[in-house]
Short mmCIF file of C-alpha atoms in Angstrom, two decimals:
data_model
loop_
_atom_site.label_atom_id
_atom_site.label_comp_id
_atom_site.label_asym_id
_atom_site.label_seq_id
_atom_site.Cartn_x
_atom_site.Cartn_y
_atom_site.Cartn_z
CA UNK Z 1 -35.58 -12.17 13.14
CA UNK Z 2 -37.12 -10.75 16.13
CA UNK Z 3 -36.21 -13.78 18.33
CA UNK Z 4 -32.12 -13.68 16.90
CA UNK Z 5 -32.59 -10.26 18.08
CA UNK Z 6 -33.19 -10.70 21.75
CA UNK Z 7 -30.56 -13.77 21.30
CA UNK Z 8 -28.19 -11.22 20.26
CA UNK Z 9 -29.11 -8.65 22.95
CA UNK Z 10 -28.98 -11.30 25.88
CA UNK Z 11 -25.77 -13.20 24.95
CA UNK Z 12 -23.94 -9.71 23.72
CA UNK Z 13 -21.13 -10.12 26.33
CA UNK Z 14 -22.00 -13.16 28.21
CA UNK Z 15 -19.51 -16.03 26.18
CA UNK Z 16 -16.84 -13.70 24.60
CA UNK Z 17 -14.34 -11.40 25.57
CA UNK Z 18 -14.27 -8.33 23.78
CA UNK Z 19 -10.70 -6.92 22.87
CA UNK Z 20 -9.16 -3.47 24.79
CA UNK Z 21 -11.46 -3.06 27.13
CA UNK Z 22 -12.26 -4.67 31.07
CA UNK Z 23 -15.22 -7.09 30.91
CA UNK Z 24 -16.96 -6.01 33.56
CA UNK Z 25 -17.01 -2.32 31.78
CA UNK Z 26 -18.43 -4.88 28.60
CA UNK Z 27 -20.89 -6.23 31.40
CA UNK Z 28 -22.59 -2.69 32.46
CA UNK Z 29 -21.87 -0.85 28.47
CA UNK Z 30 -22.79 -3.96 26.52
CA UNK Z 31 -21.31 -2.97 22.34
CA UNK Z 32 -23.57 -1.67 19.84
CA UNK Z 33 -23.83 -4.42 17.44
CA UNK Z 34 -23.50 -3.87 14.13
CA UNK Z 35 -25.77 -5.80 11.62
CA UNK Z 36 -24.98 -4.58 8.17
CA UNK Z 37 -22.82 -2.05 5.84
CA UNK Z 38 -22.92 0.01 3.01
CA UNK Z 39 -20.14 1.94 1.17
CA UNK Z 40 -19.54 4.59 4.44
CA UNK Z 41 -22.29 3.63 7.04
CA UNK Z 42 -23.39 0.84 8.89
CA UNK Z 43 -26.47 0.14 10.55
CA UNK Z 44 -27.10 -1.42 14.39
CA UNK Z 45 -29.39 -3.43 15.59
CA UNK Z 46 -32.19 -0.99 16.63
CA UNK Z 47 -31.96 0.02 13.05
CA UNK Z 48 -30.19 3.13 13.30
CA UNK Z 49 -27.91 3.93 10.29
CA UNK Z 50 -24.67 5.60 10.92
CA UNK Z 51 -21.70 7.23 9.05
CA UNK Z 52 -18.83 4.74 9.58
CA UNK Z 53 -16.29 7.22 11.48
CA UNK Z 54 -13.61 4.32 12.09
CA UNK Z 55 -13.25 2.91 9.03
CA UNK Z 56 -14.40 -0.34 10.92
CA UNK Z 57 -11.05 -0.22 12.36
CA UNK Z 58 -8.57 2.05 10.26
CA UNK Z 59 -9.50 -0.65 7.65
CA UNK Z 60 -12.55 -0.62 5.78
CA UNK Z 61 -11.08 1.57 3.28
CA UNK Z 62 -12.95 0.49 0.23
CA UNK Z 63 -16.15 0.81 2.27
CA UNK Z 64 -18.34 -1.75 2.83
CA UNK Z 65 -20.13 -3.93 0.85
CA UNK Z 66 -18.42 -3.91 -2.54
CA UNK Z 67 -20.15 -5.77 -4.69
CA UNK Z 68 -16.07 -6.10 -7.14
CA UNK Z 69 -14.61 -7.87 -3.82
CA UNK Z 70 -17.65 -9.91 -2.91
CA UNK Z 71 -17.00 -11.68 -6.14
CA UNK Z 72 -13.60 -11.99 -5.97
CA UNK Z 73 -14.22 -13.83 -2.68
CA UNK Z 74 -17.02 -16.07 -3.90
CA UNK Z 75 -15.09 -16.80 -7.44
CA UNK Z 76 -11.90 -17.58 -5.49
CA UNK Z 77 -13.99 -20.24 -3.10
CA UNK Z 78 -15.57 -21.95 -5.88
CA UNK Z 79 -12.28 -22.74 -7.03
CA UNK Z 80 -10.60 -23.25 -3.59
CA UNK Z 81 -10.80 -21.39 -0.07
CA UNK Z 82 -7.45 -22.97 1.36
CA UNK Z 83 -4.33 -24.53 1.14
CA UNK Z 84 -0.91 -24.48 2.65
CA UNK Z 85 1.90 -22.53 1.61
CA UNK Z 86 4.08 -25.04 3.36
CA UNK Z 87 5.24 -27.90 2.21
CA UNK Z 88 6.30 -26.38 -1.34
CA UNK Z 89 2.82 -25.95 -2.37
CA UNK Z 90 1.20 -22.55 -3.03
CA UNK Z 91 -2.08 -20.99 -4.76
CA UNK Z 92 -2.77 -18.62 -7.61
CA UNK Z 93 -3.75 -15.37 -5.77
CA UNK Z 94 -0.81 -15.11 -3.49
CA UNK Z 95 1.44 -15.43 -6.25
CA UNK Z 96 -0.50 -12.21 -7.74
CA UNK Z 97 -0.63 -10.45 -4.89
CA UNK Z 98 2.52 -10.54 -4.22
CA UNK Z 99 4.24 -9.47 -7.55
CA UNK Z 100 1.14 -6.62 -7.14
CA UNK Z 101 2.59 -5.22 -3.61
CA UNK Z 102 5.88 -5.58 -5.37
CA UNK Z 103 4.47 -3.33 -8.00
CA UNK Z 104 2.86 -0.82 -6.05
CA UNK Z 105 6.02 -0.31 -3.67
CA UNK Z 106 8.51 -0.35 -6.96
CA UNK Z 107 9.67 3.23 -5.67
CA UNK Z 108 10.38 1.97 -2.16
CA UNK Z 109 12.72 -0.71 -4.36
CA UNK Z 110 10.49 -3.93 -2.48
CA UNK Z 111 10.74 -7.21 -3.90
CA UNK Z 112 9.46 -10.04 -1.96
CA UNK Z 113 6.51 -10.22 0.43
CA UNK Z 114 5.90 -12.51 3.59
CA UNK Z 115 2.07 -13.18 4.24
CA UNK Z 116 -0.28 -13.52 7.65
CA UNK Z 117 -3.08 -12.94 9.01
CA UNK Z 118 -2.97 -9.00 10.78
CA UNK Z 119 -0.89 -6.45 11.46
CA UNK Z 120 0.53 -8.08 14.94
CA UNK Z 121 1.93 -10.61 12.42
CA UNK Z 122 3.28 -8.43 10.10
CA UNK Z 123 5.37 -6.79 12.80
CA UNK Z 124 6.56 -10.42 14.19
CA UNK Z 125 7.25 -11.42 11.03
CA UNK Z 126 9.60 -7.83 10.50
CA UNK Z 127 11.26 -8.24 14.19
CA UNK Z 128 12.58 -11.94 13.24
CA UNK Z 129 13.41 -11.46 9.83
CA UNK Z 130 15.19 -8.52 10.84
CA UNK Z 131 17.65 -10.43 13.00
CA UNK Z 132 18.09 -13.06 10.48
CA UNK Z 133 19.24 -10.92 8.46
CA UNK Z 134 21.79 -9.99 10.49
CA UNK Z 135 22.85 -13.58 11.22
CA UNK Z 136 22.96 -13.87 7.14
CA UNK Z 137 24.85 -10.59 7.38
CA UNK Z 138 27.29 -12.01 9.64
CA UNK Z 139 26.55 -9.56 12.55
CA UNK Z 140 24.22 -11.93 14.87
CA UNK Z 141 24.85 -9.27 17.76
CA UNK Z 142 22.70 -7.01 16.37
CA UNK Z 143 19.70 -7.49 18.08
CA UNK Z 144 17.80 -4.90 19.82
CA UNK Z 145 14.97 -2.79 18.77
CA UNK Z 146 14.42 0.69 19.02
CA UNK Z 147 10.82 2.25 18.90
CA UNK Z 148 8.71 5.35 19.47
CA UNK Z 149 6.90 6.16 22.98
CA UNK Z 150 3.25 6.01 22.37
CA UNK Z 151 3.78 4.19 19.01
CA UNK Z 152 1.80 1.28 18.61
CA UNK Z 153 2.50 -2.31 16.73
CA UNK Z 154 0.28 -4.51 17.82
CA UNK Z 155 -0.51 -7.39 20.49
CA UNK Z 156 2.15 -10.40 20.10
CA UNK Z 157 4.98 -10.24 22.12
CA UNK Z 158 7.51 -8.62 19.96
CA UNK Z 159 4.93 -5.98 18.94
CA UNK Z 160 4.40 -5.43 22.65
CA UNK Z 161 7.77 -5.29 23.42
CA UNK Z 162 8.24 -2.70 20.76
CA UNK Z 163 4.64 -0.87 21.62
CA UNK Z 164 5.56 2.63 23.01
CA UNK Z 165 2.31 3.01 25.57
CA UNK Z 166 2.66 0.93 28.93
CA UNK Z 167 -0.97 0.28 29.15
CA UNK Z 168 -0.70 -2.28 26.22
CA UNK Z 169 2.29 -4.07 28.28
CA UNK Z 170 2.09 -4.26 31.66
CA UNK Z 171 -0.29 -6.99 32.42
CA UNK Z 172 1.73 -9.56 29.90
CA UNK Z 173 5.34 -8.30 31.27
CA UNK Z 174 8.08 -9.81 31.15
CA UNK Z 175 8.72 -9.14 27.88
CA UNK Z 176 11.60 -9.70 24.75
CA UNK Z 177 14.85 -8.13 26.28
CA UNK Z 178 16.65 -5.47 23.86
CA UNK Z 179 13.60 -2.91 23.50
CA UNK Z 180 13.97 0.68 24.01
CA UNK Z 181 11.57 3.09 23.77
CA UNK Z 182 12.52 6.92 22.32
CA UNK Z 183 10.12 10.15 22.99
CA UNK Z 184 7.71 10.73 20.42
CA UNK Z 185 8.39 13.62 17.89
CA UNK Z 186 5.04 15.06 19.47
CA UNK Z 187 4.93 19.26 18.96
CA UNK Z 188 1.63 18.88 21.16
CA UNK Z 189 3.34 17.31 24.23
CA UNK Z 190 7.17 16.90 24.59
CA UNK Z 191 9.79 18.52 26.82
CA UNK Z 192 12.16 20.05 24.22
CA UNK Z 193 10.25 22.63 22.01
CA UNK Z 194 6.97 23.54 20.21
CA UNK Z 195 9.12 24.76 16.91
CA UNK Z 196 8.92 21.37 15.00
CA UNK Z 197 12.45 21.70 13.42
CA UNK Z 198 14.01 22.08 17.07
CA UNK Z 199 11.78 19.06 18.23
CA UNK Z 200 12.62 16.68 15.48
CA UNK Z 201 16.41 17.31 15.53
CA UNK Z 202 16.11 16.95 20.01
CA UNK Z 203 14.65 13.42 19.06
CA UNK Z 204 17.12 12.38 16.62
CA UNK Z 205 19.76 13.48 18.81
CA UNK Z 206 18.15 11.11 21.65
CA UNK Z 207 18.08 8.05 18.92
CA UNK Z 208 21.66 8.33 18.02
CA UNK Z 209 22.66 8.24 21.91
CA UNK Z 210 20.48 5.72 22.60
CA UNK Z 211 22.27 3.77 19.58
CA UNK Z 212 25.63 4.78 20.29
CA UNK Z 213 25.14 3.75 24.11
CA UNK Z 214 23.98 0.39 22.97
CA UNK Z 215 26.73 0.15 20.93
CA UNK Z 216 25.54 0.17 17.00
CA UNK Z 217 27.02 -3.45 16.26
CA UNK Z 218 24.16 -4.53 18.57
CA UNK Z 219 20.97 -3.02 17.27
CA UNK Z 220 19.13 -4.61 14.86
CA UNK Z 221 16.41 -1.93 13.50
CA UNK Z 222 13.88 0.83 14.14
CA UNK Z 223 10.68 0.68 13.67
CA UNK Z 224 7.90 3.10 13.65
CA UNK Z 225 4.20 4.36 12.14
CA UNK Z 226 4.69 6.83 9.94
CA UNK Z 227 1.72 8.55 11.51
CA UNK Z 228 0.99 7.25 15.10
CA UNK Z 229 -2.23 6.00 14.92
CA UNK Z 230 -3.53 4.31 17.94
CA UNK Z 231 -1.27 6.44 20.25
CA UNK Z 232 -3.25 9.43 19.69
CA UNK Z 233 -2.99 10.37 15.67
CA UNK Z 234 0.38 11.70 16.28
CA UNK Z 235 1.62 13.54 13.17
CA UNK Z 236 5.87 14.06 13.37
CA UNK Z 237 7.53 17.20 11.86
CA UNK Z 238 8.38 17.34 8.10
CA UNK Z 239 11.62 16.62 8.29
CA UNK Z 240 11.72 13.92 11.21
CA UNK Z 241 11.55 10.89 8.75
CA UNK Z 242 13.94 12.22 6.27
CA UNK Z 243 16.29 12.81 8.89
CA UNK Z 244 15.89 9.50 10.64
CA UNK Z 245 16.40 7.50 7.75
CA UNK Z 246 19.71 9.38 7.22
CA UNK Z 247 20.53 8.46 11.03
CA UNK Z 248 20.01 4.76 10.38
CA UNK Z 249 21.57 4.38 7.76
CA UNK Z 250 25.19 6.01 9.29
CA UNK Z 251 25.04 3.00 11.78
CA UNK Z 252 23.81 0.48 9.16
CA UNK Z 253 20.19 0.12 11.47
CA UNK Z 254 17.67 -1.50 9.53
CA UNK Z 255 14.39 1.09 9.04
CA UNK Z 256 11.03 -0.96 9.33
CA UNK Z 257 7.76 0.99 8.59
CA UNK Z 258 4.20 0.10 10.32
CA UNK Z 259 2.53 0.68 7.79
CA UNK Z 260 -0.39 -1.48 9.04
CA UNK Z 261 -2.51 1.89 9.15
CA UNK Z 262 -1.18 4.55 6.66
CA UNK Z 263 -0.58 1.35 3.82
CA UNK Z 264 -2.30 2.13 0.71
CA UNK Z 265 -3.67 5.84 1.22
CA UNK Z 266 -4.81 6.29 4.85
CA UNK Z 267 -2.34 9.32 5.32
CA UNK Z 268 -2.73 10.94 1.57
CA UNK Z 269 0.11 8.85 0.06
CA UNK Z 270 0.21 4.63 -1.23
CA UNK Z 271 2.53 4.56 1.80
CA UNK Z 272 2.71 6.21 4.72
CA UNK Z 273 6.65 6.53 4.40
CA UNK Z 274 6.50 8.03 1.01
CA UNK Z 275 4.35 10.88 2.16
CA UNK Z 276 7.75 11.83 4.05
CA UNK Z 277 9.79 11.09 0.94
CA UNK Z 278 11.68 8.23 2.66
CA UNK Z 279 12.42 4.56 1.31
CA UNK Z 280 12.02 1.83 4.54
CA UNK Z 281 13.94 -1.52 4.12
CA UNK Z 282 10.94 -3.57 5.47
CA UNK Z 283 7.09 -2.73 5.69
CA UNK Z 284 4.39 -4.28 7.56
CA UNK Z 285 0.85 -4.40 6.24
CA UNK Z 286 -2.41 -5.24 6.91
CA UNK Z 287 -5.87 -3.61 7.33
CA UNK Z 288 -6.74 -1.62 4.10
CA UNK Z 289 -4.41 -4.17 2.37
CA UNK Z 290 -7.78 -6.10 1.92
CA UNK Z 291 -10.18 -3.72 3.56
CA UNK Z 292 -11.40 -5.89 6.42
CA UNK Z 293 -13.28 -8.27 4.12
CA UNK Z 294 -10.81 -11.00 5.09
CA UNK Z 295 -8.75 -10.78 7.49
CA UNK Z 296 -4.79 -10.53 5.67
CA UNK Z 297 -1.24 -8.83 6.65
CA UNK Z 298 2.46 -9.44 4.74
CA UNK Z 299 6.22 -8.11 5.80
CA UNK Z 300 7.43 -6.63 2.35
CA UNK Z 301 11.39 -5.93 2.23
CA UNK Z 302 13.67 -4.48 0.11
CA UNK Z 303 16.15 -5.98 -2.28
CA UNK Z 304 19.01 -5.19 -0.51
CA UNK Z 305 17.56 -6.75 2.52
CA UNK Z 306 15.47 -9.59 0.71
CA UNK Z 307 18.73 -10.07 -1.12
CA UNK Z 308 20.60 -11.62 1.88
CA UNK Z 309 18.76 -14.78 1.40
CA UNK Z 310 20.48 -15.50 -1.65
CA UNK Z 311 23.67 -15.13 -1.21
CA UNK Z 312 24.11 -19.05 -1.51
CA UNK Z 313 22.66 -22.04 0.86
CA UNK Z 314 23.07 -22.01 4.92
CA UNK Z 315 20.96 -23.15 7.82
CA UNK Z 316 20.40 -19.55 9.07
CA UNK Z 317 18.52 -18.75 5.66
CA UNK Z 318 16.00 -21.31 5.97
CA UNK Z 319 12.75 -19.72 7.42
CA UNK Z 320 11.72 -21.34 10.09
CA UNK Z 321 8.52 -18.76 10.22
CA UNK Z 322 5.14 -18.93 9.03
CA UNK Z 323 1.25 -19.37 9.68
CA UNK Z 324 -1.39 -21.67 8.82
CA UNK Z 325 -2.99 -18.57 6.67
CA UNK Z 326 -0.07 -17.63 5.17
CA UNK Z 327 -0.84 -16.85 1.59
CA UNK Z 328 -4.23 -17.48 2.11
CA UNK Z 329 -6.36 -17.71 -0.91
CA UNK Z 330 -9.24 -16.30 -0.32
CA UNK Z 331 -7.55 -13.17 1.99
CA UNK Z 332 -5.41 -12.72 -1.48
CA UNK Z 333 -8.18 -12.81 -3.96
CA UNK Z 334 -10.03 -10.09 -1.74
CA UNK Z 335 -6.81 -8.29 -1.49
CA UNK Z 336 -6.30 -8.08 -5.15
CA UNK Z 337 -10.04 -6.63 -6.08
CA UNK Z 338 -9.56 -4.20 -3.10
CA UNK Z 339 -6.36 -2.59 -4.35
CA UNK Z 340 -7.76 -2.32 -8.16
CA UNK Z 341 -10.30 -0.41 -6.16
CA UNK Z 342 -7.18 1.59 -4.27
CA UNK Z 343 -5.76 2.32 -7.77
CA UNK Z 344 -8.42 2.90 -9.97
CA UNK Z 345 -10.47 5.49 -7.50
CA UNK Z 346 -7.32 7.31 -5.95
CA UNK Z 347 -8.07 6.73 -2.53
CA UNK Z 348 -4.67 7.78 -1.39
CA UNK Z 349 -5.64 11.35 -3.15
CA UNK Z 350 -9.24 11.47 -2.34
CA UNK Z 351 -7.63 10.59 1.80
CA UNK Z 352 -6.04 13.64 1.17
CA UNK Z 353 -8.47 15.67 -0.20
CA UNK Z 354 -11.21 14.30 2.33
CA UNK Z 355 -8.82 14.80 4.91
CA UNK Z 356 -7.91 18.06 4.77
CA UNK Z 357 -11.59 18.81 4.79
CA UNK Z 358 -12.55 16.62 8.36
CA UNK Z 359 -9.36 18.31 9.60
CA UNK Z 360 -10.42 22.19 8.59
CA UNK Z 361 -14.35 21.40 10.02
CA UNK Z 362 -12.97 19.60 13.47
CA UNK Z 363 -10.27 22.76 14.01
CA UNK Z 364 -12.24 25.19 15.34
CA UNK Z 365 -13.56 22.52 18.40
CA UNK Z 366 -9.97 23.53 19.77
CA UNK Z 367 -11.05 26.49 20.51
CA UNK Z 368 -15.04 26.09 21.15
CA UNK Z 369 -15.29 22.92 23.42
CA UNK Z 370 -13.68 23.39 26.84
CA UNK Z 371 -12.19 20.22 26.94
CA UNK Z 372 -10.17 19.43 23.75
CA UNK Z 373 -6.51 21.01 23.16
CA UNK Z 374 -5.80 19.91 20.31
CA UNK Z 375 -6.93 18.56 16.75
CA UNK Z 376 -4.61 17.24 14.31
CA UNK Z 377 -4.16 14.74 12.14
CA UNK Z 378 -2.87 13.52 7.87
CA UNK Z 379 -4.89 12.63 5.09
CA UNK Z 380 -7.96 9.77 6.81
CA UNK Z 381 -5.90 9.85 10.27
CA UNK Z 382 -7.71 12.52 12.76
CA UNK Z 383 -7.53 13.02 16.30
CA UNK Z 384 -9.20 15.19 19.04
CA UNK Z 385 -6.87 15.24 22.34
CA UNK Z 386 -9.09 15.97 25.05
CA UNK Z 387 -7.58 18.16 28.17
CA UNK Z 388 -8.64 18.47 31.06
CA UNK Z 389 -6.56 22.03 31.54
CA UNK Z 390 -5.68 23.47 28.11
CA UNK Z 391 -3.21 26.15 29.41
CA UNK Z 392 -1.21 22.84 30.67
CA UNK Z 393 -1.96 20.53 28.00
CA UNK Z 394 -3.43 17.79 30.64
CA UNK Z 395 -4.28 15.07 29.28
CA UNK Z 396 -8.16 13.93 30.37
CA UNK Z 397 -7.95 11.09 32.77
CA UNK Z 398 -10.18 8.11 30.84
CA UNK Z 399 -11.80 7.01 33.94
CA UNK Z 400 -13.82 10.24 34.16
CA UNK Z 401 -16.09 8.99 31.40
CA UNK Z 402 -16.20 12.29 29.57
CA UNK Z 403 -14.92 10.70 26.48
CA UNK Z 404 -16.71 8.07 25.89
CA UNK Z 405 -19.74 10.28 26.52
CA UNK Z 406 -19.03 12.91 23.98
CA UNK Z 407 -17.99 9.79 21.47
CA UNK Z 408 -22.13 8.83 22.53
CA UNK Z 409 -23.43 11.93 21.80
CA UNK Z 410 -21.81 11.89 18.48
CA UNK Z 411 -23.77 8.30 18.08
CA UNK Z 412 -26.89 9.93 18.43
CA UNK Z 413 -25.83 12.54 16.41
CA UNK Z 414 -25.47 9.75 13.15
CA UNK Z 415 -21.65 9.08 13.35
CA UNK Z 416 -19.45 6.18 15.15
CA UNK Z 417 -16.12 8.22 16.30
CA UNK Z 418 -13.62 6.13 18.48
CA UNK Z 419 -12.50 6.98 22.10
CA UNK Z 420 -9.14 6.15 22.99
CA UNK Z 421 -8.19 6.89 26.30
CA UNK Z 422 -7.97 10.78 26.25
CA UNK Z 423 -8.74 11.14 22.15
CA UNK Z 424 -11.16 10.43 20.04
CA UNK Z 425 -9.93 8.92 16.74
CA UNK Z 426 -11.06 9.57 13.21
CA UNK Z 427 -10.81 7.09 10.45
CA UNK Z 428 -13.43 6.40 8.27
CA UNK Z 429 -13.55 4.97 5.00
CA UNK Z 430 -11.47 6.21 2.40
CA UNK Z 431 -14.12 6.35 -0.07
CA UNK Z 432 -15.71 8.90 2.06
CA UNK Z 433 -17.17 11.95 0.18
CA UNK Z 434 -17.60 15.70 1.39
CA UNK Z 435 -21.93 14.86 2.59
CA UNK Z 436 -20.29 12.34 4.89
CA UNK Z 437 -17.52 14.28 5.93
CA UNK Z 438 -20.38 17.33 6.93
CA UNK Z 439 -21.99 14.42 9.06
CA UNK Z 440 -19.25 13.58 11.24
CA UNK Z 441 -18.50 17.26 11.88
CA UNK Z 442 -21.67 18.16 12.58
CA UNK Z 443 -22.04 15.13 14.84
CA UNK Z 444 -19.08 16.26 16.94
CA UNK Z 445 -19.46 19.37 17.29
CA UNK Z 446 -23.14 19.09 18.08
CA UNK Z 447 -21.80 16.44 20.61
CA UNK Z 448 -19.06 18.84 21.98
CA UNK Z 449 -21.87 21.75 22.27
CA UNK Z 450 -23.80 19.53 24.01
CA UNK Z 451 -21.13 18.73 26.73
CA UNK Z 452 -20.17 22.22 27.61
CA UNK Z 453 -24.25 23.16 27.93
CA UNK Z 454 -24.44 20.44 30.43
CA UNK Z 455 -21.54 22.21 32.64
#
């Protein structure tokens, strides 16, 4: 074991590239590896054993190690690990799983599911189907795309040409044509008002120009997180979603939900949409949709929507989309033991409940630590915006290292937070329990103490 060890050490970052981040920073701060799990922690090579603070990455939410979706896996493979879903063939679990999703998202009236591998697919899969629809809908101009700045929907080149933060798209510009970006609803930083009412009705003002200066027969749909995750834990005004969907649907604009965070109880609600009261006509999932275990994403859509397919046979309705692990059988299988889990322990409620708690402990850092403005966040989605002048709201430059230091501090302190540029992102587990909970805060704000002595 001892020899793997050094293996591991030595080769860390010498054959792979490691995702978001330079290699030569991955050269000079090689990545703890991680060696094993257990419900909320994990433990690193050097043996140290750590509260799980990202959820692995927004996803584990069953924790890790569950010994009900370990045997789903291994059951499922001893019968078979894959087969196509093309060629009119299909396999046992993705027919459950779907009529389960189905289930589960009755209220938001879905009825048929697309599967793939991760969230960036989910969203590819939305953006196309969303313009064939149109073409079945006999409106093929509609074709544009309207998004949130600092929204986030992952790394193909739809969901980059959708993504709201220019750091994720300009090394891999050009991109798809017909993509506009809209401010944030953002009471922290925005230039129309701190009153949240005032602020959401400023940005749907903005959509509907943008809309009406496109011209409305040409856009296709919006689509946003219900909770901005990876942009900073960006949390919208009560009303915002309500009030968009009512927007949308005066100029007939499909509504698509990335849900491939806040699906099945990250924000306190089975959807992140329903914990605003609002019904999308498409939603993309992923990550707690199987927990991480393997990886898994589908595009769900409404009946009206989903209904356009059958309105008889044509060319345009044949879809010409799909991946090799579409409908995979073993990603179902794990899929379908981790949301029995979802249902039968209330993680949506105990998100909420565990929430509110990291949120109340992590407050008062606002005010103690010198360098963070601002900490917000819904249900299992937290966030710690770090300043670099509070009276101004300035967000701290990255490349000052101050993050990432305070993020190491709470390491040694026994919990893995994530820095993100100028926050720090919360998002562990959400089978997490208060003594957990306690551990991160502690960790933090020992960290944060730790900073400001060092001034």
């Amino acid at each position: 074991m001892l020899d793997r060890d050094n293996f591991l050490r030595a080769e860390n970052t010498r054959h792979q590239f490691h995702p978001m981040i330079h290699p030569l920073i991955s050269n000079d701060h090689p990545p703890q590896i991680i060696m094993e799990g257990d419900g909320c922690y994990v433990t690193d090579i050097d043996g140290n054993r750590l509260v799980d603070g990202l959820g692995g990455l927004w996803n584990v939410n069953v924790g890790h190690n569950r010994p009900e979706v370990k045997q789903a896996i291994i059951t499922q493979m001893d019968r078979i690990s894959y087969y196509s879903s093309f060629a009119g063939t299909a396999t046992a679990p993705s027919i459950e799983l779907s009529a389960k999703i189905c289930e589960m998202a009755a209220q938001e009236e879905i009825t048929k599911v697309m599967f793939s591998a991760n969230g960036s697919d989910a969203v590819e899969t939305a953006l196309k189907l969303a313009r064939q629809y149109w073409h079945l809908m006999g409106q093929p101009t509609r074709t544009k795309f309207l998004s949130l700045k600092q929204g986030y929907h992952g790394v193909h080149f739809g969901g980059l040409s959708v993504n709201g933060a220019p750091y994720y798209r300009n090394a891999y510009e050009p991109l798809l044509p017909g993509c506009f970006q809209i401010d944030s609803p953002w009471t922290y930083r925005n230039p129309y008002s701190e009153d949240p009412e005032t602020l959401a009705d400023a940005v749907i003002t903005q959509i509907e120009r943008t809309i009406l200066a496109q011209g409305p027969q040409t856009v296709a749909a919006f689509i946003a997180e219900p909770v901005q995750g990876a942009g900073g834990v960006i949390v919208p005004p009560e009303s915002f979603w309500p009030k968009l969907r009512a927007l949308l649907d005066k100029y007939e604009v499909l509504l698509i939900s990335d849900e491939v965070v806040t699906g099945f109880g990250r924000s306190g609600s089975m959807f992140g949409a329903r914990g605003w009261g609002v019904k999308p006509d498409m939603m993309c999932l992923a990550k707690g949709i199987s927990s991480g275990y393997v990886p898994l994403g589908a595009t769900a859509l409404n009946k009206r929507v989903a209904d356009a397919w059958y309105q008889g046979f044509s060319e345009q309705g044949i879809i010409m989309h799909g991946y090799t692990s579409t409908g995979h059988p073993v990603g179902c299988a794990a899929a379908l033991a981790c949301l029995d889990i979802v249902e039968k322990e209330d993680l949506p409620g105990n998100a909420a409940k565990m929430g509110a708690r990291l949120l109340e402990g992590l407050k008062p850092l606002a005010e103690s630590c010198s360098v963070i403005g601002e900490v917000r966040g819904k249900g299992l989605m937290v966030g710690l915006d770090f300043v670099s002048d509070k009276a101004a709201r300035t967000p701290m430059d990255p490349g000052n290292g101050i993050v990432e230091r305070i993020a190491a501090y709470a390491r040694e302190e026994g919990a893995i937070v994530r820095p993100a540029g100028s926050v720090i992102i919360l998002s562990p587990p959400l089978v997490i329990q208060e003594a957990e909970i306690d551990i991160i805060v502690n960790a933090l704000t020992r960290a944060c103490a730790r900073f400001d002595a060092e001034q």
